[in-house]
PDB file of C-alpha atoms in Angstrom:
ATOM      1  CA  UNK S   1       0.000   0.000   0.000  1.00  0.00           C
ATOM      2  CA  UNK S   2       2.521   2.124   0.827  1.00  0.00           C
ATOM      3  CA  UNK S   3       3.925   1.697  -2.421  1.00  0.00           C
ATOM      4  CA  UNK S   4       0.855   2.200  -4.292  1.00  0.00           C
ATOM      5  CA  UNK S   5       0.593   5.848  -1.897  1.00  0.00           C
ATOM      6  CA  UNK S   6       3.807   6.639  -2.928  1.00  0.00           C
ATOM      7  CA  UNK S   7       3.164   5.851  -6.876  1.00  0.00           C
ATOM      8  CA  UNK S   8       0.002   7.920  -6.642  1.00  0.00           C
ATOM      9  CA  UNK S   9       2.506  11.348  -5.131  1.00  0.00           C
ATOM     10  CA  UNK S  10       4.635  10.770  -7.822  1.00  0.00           C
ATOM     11  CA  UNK S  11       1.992  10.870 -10.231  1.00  0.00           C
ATOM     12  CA  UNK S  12       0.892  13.573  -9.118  1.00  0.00           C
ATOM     13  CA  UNK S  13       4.273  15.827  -8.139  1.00  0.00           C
ATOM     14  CA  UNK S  14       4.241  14.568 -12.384  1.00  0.00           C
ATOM     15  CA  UNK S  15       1.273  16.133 -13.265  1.00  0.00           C
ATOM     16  CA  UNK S  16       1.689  19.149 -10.983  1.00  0.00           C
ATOM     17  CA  UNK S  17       5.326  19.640 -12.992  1.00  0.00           C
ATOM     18  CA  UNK S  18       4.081  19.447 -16.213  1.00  0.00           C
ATOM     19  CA  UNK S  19       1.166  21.761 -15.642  1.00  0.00           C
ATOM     20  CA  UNK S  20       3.812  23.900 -14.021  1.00  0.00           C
ATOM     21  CA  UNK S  21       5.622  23.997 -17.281  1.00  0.00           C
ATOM     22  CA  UNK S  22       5.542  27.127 -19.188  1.00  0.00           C
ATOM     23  CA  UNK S  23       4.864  26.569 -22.999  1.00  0.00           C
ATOM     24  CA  UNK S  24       7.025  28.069 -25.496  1.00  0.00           C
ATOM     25  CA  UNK S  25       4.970  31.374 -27.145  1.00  0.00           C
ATOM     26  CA  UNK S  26       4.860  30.911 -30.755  1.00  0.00           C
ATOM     27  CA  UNK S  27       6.600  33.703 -32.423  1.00  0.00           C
ATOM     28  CA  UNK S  28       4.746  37.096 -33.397  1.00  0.00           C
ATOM     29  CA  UNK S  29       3.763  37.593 -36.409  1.00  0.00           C
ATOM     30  CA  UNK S  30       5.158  40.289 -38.692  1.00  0.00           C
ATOM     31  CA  UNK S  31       2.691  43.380 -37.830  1.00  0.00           C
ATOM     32  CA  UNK S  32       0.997  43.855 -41.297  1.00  0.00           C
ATOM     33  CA  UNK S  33       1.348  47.618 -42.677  1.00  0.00           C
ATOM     34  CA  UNK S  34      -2.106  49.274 -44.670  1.00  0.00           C
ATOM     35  CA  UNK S  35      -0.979  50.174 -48.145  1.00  0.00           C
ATOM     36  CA  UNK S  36       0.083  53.758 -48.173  1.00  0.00           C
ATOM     37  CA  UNK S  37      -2.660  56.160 -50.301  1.00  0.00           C
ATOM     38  CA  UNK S  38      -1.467  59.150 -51.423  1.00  0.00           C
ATOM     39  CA  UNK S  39      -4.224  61.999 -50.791  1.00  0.00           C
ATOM     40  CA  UNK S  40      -4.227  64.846 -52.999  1.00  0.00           C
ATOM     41  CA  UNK S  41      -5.217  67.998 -51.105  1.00  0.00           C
ATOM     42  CA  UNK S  42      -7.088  70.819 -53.277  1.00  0.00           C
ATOM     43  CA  UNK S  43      -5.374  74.117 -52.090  1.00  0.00           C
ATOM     44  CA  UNK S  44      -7.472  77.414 -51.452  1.00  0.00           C
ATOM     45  CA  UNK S  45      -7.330  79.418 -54.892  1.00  0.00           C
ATOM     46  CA  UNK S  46      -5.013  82.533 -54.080  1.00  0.00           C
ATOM     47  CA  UNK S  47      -6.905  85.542 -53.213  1.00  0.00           C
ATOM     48  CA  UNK S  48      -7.958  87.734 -55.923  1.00  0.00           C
ATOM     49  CA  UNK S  49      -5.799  90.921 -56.108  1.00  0.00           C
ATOM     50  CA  UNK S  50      -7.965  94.101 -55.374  1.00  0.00           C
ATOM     51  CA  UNK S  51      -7.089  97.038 -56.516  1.00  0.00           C
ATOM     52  CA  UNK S  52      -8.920 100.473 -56.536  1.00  0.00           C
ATOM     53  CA  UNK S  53      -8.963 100.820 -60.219  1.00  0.00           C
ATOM     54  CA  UNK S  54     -10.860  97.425 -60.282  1.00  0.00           C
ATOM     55  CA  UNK S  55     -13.037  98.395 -57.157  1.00  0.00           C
ATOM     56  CA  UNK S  56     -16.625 100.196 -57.251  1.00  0.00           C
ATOM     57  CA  UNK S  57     -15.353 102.984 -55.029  1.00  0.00           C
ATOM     58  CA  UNK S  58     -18.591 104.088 -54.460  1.00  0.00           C
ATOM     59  CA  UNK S  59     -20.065 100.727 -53.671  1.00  0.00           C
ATOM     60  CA  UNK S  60     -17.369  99.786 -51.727  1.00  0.00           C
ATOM     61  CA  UNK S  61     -17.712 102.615 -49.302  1.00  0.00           C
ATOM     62  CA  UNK S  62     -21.328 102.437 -49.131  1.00  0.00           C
ATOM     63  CA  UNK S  63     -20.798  98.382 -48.186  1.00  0.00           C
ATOM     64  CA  UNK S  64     -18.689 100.009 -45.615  1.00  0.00           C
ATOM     65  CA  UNK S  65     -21.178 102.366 -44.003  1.00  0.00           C
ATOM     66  CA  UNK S  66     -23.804 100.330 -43.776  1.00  0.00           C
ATOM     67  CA  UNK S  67     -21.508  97.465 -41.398  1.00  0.00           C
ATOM     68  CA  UNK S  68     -19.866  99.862 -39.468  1.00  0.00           C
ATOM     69  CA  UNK S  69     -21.539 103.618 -38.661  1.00  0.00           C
ATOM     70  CA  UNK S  70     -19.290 104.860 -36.981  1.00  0.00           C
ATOM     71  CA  UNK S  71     -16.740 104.477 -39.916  1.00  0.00           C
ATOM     72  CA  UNK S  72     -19.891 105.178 -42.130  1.00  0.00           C
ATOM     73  CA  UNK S  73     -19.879 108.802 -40.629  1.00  0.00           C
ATOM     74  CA  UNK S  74     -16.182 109.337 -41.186  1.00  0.00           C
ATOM     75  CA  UNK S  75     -16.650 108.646 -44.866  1.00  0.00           C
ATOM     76  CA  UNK S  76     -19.639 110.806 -44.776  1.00  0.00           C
ATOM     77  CA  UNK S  77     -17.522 113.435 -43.347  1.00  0.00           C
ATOM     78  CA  UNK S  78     -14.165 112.712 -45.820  1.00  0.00           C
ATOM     79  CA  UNK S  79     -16.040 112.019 -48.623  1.00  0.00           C
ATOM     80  CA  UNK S  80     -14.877 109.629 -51.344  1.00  0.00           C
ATOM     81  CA  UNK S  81     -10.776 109.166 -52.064  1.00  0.00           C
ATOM     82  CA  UNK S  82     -10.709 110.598 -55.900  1.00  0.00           C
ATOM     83  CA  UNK S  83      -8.300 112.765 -55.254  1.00  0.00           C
ATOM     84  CA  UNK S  84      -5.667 110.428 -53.904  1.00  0.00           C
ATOM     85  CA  UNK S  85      -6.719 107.414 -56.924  1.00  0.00           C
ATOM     86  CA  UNK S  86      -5.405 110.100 -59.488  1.00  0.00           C
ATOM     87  CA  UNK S  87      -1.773 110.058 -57.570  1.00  0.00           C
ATOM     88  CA  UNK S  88      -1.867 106.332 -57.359  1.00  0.00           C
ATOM     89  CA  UNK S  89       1.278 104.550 -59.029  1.00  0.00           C
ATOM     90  CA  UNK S  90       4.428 106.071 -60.471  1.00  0.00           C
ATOM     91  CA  UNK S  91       8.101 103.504 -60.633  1.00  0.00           C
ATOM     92  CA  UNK S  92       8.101 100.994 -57.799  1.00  0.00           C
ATOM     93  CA  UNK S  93      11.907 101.619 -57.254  1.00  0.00           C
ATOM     94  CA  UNK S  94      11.489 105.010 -56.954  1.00  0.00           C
ATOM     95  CA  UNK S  95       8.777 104.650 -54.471  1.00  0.00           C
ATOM     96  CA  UNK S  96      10.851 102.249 -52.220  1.00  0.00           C
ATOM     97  CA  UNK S  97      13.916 104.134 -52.323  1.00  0.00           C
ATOM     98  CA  UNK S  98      11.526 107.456 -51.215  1.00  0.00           C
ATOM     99  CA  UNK S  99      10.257 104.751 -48.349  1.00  0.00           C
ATOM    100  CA  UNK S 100      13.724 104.255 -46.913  1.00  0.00           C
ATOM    101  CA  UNK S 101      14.729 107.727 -47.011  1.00  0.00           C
ATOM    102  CA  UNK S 102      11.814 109.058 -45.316  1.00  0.00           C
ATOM    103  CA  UNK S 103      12.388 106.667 -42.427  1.00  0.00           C
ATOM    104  CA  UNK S 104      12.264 108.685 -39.111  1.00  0.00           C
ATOM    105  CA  UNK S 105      12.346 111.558 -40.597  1.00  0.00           C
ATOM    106  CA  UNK S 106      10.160 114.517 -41.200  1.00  0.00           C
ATOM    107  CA  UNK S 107       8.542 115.233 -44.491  1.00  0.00           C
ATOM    108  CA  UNK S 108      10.430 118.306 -44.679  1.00  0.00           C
ATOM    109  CA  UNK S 109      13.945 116.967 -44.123  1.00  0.00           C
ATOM    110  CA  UNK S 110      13.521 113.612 -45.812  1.00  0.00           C
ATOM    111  CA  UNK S 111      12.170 115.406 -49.281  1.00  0.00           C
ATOM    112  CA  UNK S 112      15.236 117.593 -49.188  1.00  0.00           C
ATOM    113  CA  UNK S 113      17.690 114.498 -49.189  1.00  0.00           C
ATOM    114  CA  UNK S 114      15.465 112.694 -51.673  1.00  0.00           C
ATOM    115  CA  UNK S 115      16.012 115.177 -53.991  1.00  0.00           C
ATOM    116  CA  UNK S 116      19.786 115.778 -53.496  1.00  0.00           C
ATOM    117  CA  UNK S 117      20.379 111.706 -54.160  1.00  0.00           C
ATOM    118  CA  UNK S 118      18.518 111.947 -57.308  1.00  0.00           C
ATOM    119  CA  UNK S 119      20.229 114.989 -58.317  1.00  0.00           C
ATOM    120  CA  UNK S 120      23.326 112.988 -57.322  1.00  0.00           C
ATOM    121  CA  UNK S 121      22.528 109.872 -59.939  1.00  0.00           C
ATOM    122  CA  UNK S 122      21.922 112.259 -62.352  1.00  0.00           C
ATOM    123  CA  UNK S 123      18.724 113.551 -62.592  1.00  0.00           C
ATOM    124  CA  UNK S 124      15.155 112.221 -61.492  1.00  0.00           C
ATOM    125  CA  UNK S 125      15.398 111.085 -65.237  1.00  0.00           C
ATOM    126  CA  UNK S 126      18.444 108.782 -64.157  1.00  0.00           C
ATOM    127  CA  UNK S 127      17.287 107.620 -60.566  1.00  0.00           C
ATOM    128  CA  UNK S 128      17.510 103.890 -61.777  1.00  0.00           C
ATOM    129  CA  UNK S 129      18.575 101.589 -60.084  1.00  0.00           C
ATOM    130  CA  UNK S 130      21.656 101.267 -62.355  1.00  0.00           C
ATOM    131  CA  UNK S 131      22.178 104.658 -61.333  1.00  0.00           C
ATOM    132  CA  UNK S 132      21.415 104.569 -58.092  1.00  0.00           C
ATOM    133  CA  UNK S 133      23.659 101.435 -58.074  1.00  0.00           C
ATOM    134  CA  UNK S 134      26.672 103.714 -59.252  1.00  0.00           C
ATOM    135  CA  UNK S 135      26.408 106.144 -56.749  1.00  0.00           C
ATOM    136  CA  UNK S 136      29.423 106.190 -54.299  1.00  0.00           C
ATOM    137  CA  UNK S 137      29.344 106.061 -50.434  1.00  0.00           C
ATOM    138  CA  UNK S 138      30.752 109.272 -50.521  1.00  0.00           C
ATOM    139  CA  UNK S 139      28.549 111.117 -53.054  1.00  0.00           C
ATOM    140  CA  UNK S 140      25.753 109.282 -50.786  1.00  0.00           C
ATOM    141  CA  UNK S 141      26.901 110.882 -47.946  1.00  0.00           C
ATOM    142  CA  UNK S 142      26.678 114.041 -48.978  1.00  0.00           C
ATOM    143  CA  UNK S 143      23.492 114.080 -49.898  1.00  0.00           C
ATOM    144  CA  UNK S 144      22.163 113.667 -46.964  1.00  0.00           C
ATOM    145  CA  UNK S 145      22.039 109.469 -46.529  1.00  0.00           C
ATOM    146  CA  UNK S 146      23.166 107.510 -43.479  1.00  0.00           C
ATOM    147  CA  UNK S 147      25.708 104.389 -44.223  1.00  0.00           C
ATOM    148  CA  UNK S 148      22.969 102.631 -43.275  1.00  0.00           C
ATOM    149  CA  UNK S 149      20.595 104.098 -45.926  1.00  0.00           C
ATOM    150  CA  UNK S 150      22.736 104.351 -48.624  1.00  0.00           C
ATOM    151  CA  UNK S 151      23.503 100.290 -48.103  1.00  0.00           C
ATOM    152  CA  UNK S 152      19.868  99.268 -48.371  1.00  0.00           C
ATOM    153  CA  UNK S 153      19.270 101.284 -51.466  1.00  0.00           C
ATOM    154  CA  UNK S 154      21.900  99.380 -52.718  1.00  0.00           C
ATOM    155  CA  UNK S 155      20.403  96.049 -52.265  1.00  0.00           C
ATOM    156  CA  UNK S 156      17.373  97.689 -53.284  1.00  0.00           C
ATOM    157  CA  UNK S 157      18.904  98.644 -56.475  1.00  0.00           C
ATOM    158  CA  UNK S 158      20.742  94.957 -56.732  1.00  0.00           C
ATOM    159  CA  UNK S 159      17.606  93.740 -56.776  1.00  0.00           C
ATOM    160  CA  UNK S 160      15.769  95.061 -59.178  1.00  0.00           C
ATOM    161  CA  UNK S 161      18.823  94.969 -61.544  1.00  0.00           C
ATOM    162  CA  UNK S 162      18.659  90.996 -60.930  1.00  0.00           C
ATOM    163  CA  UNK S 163      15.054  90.343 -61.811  1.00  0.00           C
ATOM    164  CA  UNK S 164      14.242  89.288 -58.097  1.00  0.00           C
ATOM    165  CA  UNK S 165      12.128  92.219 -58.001  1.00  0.00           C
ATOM    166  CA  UNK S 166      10.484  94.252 -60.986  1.00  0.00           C
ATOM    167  CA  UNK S 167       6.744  96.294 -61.841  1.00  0.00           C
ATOM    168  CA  UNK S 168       5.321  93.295 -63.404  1.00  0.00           C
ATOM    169  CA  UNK S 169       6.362  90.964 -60.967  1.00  0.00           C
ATOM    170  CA  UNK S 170       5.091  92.918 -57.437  1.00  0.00           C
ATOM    171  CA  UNK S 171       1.406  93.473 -59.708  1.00  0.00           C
ATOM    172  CA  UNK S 172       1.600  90.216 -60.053  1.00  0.00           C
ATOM    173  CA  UNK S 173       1.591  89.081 -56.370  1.00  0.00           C
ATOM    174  CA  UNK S 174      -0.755  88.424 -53.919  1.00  0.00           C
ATOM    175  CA  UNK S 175      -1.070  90.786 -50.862  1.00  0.00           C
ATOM    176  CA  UNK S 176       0.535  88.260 -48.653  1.00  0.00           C
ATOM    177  CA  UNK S 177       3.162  87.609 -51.426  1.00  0.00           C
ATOM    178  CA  UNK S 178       4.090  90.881 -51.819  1.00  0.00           C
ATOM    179  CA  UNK S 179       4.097  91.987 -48.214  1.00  0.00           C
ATOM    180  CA  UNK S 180       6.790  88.451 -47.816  1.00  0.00           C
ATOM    181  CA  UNK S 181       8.512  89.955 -50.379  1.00  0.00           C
ATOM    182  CA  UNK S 182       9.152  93.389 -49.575  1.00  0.00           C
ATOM    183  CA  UNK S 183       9.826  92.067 -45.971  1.00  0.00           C
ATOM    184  CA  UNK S 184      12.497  90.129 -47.011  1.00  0.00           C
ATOM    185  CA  UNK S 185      14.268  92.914 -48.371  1.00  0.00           C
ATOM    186  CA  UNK S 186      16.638  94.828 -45.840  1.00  0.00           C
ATOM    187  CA  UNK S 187      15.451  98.363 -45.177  1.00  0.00           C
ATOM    188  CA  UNK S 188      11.982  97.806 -45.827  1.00  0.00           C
ATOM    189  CA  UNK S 189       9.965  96.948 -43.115  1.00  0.00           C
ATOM    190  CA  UNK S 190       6.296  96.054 -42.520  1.00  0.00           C
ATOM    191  CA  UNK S 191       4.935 100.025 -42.417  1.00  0.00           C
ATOM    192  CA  UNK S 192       7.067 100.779 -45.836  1.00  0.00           C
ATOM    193  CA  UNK S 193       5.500  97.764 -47.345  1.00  0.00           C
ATOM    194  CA  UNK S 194       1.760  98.643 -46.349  1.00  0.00           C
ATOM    195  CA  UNK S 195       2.885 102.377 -47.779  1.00  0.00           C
ATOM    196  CA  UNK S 196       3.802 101.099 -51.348  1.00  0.00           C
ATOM    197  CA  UNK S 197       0.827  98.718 -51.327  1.00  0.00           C
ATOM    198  CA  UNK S 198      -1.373 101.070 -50.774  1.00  0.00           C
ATOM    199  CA  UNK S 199       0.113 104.528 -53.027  1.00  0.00           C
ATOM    200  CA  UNK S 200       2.326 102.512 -55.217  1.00  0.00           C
ATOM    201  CA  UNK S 201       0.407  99.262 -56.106  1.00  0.00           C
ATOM    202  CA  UNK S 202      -3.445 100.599 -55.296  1.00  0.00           C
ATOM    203  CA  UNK S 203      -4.210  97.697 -53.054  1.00  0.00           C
ATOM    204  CA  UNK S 204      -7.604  97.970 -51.419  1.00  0.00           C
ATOM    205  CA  UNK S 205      -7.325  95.557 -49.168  1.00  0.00           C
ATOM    206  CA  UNK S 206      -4.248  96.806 -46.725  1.00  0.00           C
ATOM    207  CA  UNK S 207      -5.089  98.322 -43.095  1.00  0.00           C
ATOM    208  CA  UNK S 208      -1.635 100.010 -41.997  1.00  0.00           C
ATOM    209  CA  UNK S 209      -1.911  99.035 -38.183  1.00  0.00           C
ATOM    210  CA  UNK S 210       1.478  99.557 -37.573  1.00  0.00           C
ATOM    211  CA  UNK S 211       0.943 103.442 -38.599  1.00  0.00           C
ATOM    212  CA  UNK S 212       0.800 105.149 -35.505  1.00  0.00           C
ATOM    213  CA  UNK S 213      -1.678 107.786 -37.070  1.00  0.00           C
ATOM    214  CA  UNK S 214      -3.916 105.086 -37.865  1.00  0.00           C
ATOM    215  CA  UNK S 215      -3.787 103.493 -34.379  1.00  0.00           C
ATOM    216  CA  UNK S 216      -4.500 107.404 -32.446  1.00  0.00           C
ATOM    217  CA  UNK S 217      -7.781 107.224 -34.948  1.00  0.00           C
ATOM    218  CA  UNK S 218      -8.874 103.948 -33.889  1.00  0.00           C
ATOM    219  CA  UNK S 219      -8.367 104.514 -30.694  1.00  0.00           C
ATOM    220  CA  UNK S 220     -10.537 107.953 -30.970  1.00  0.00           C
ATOM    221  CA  UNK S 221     -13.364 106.347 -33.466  1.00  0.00           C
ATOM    222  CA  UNK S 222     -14.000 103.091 -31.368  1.00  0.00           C
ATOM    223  CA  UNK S 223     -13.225 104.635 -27.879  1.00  0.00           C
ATOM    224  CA  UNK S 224     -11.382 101.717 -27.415  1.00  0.00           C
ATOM    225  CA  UNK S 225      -7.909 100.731 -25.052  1.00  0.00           C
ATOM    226  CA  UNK S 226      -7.024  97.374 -26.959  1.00  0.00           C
ATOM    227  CA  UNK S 227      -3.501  97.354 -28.420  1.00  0.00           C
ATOM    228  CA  UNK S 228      -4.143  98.401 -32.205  1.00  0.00           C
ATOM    229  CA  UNK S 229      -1.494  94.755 -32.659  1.00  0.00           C
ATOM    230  CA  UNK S 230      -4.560  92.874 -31.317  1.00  0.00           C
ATOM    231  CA  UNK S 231      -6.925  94.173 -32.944  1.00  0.00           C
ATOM    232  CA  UNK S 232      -5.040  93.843 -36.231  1.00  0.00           C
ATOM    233  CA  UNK S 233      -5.146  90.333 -35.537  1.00  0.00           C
ATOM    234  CA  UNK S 234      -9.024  90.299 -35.861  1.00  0.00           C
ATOM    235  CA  UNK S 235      -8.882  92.336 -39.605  1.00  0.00           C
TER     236      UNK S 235
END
């Protein structure tokens, strides 16, 4: 008997050490990738470029009274821009070059050295940007420019002269494209840019909220103490 006991522990010590053992995993199998599909996304059409020889002046101010009065009764009191349309154009590189110069300066002064750089390259005739290009430091200086200055209408002038930057091509852009592109260029910031949109190119669709002008009339018409970089954010 006691041998029959001890055959049945065994057997069982047996079956307790086989459940015990662990069984090999089989091995994983290779994660199966979905085929890749390429999705073509539709981008937005650029913006159309407004200018205010294409615009319905008159419409376009009257859409603008009737969603905002208080800006309705400025018009009202202004009256339409056909004055300022008439003055609206002229050489872009002449425009930007006037841009830089006038930097933080007053009307007064800045016109003064305007005209002594031209008269410099020759002649308003000759203010190229060939000839601007071949005006020396020294010739620049006495005319009235900074070192500064006279280097970014340099690179100004380099860059029409290279085709990076020409008439046809800034009419061409969009408002964001030309406001990168100007930016890019040293001297001219984001208030020159908004400046030669707006007189240069005739873009309708430029708010200046960098001008400081601009932000004092704001801040008069809408009564209002928000940072004029905020609310520019909401245009």
């Amino acid at each position: 008997r006691s041998g029959g006991s001890e055959g049945k522990v065994r057997d069982r010590e047996a079956e307790v050490e086989v459940v015990g053992v662990k069984r090999a995993r089989p091995p994983p199998r290779p994660a199966t990738r979905a085929p890749k599909v390429k999705v073509e996304v539709e981008e937005d059409p650029p913006a159309p470029i407004v200018t205010l020889q294409s615009l319905d002046i008159p419409e376009a101010l009257l859409k603008l009274s009737d969603n905002d009065p208080k800006l309705g009764a400025v018009i009202r009191q202004i009256g339409p821009p056909t004055g300022l349309v008439t003055k609206i154009g002229g050489d872009p590189f002449k425009a930007l070059v006037k841009s830089i110069i006038y930097q933080q300066l007053s009307t007064t002064v800045a016109a003064k050295i305007y005209a002594r750089v031209a008269e410099a390259c020759g002649g308003d005739s000759h203010f190229t940007p060939d000839g601007a290009q071949r005006l020396s430091a020294e010739a620049g200086r006495k005319a009235g420019l900074s070192s500064r200055k006279y280097e970014y209408i340099q690179c100004l002038a380099q860059a029409f002269l290279s085709g990076e930057l020409s008439k046809q091509i800034l009419t061409s852009l969009s408002d964001r494209q030309c406001m990168d592109k100007l930016c890019s260029l040293r001297g001219i910031g984001e208030w020159s840019a908004h400046m030669f949109m707006m007189f240069s190119l005739a873009r309708a669709d430029v708010l200046p909220h960098g001008d400081l002008v601009i932000r004092k009339a704001f801040k008069r018409l809408y009564g209002c103490s928000q940072n004029m970089a905020t609310l520019s954010q909401t245009t």
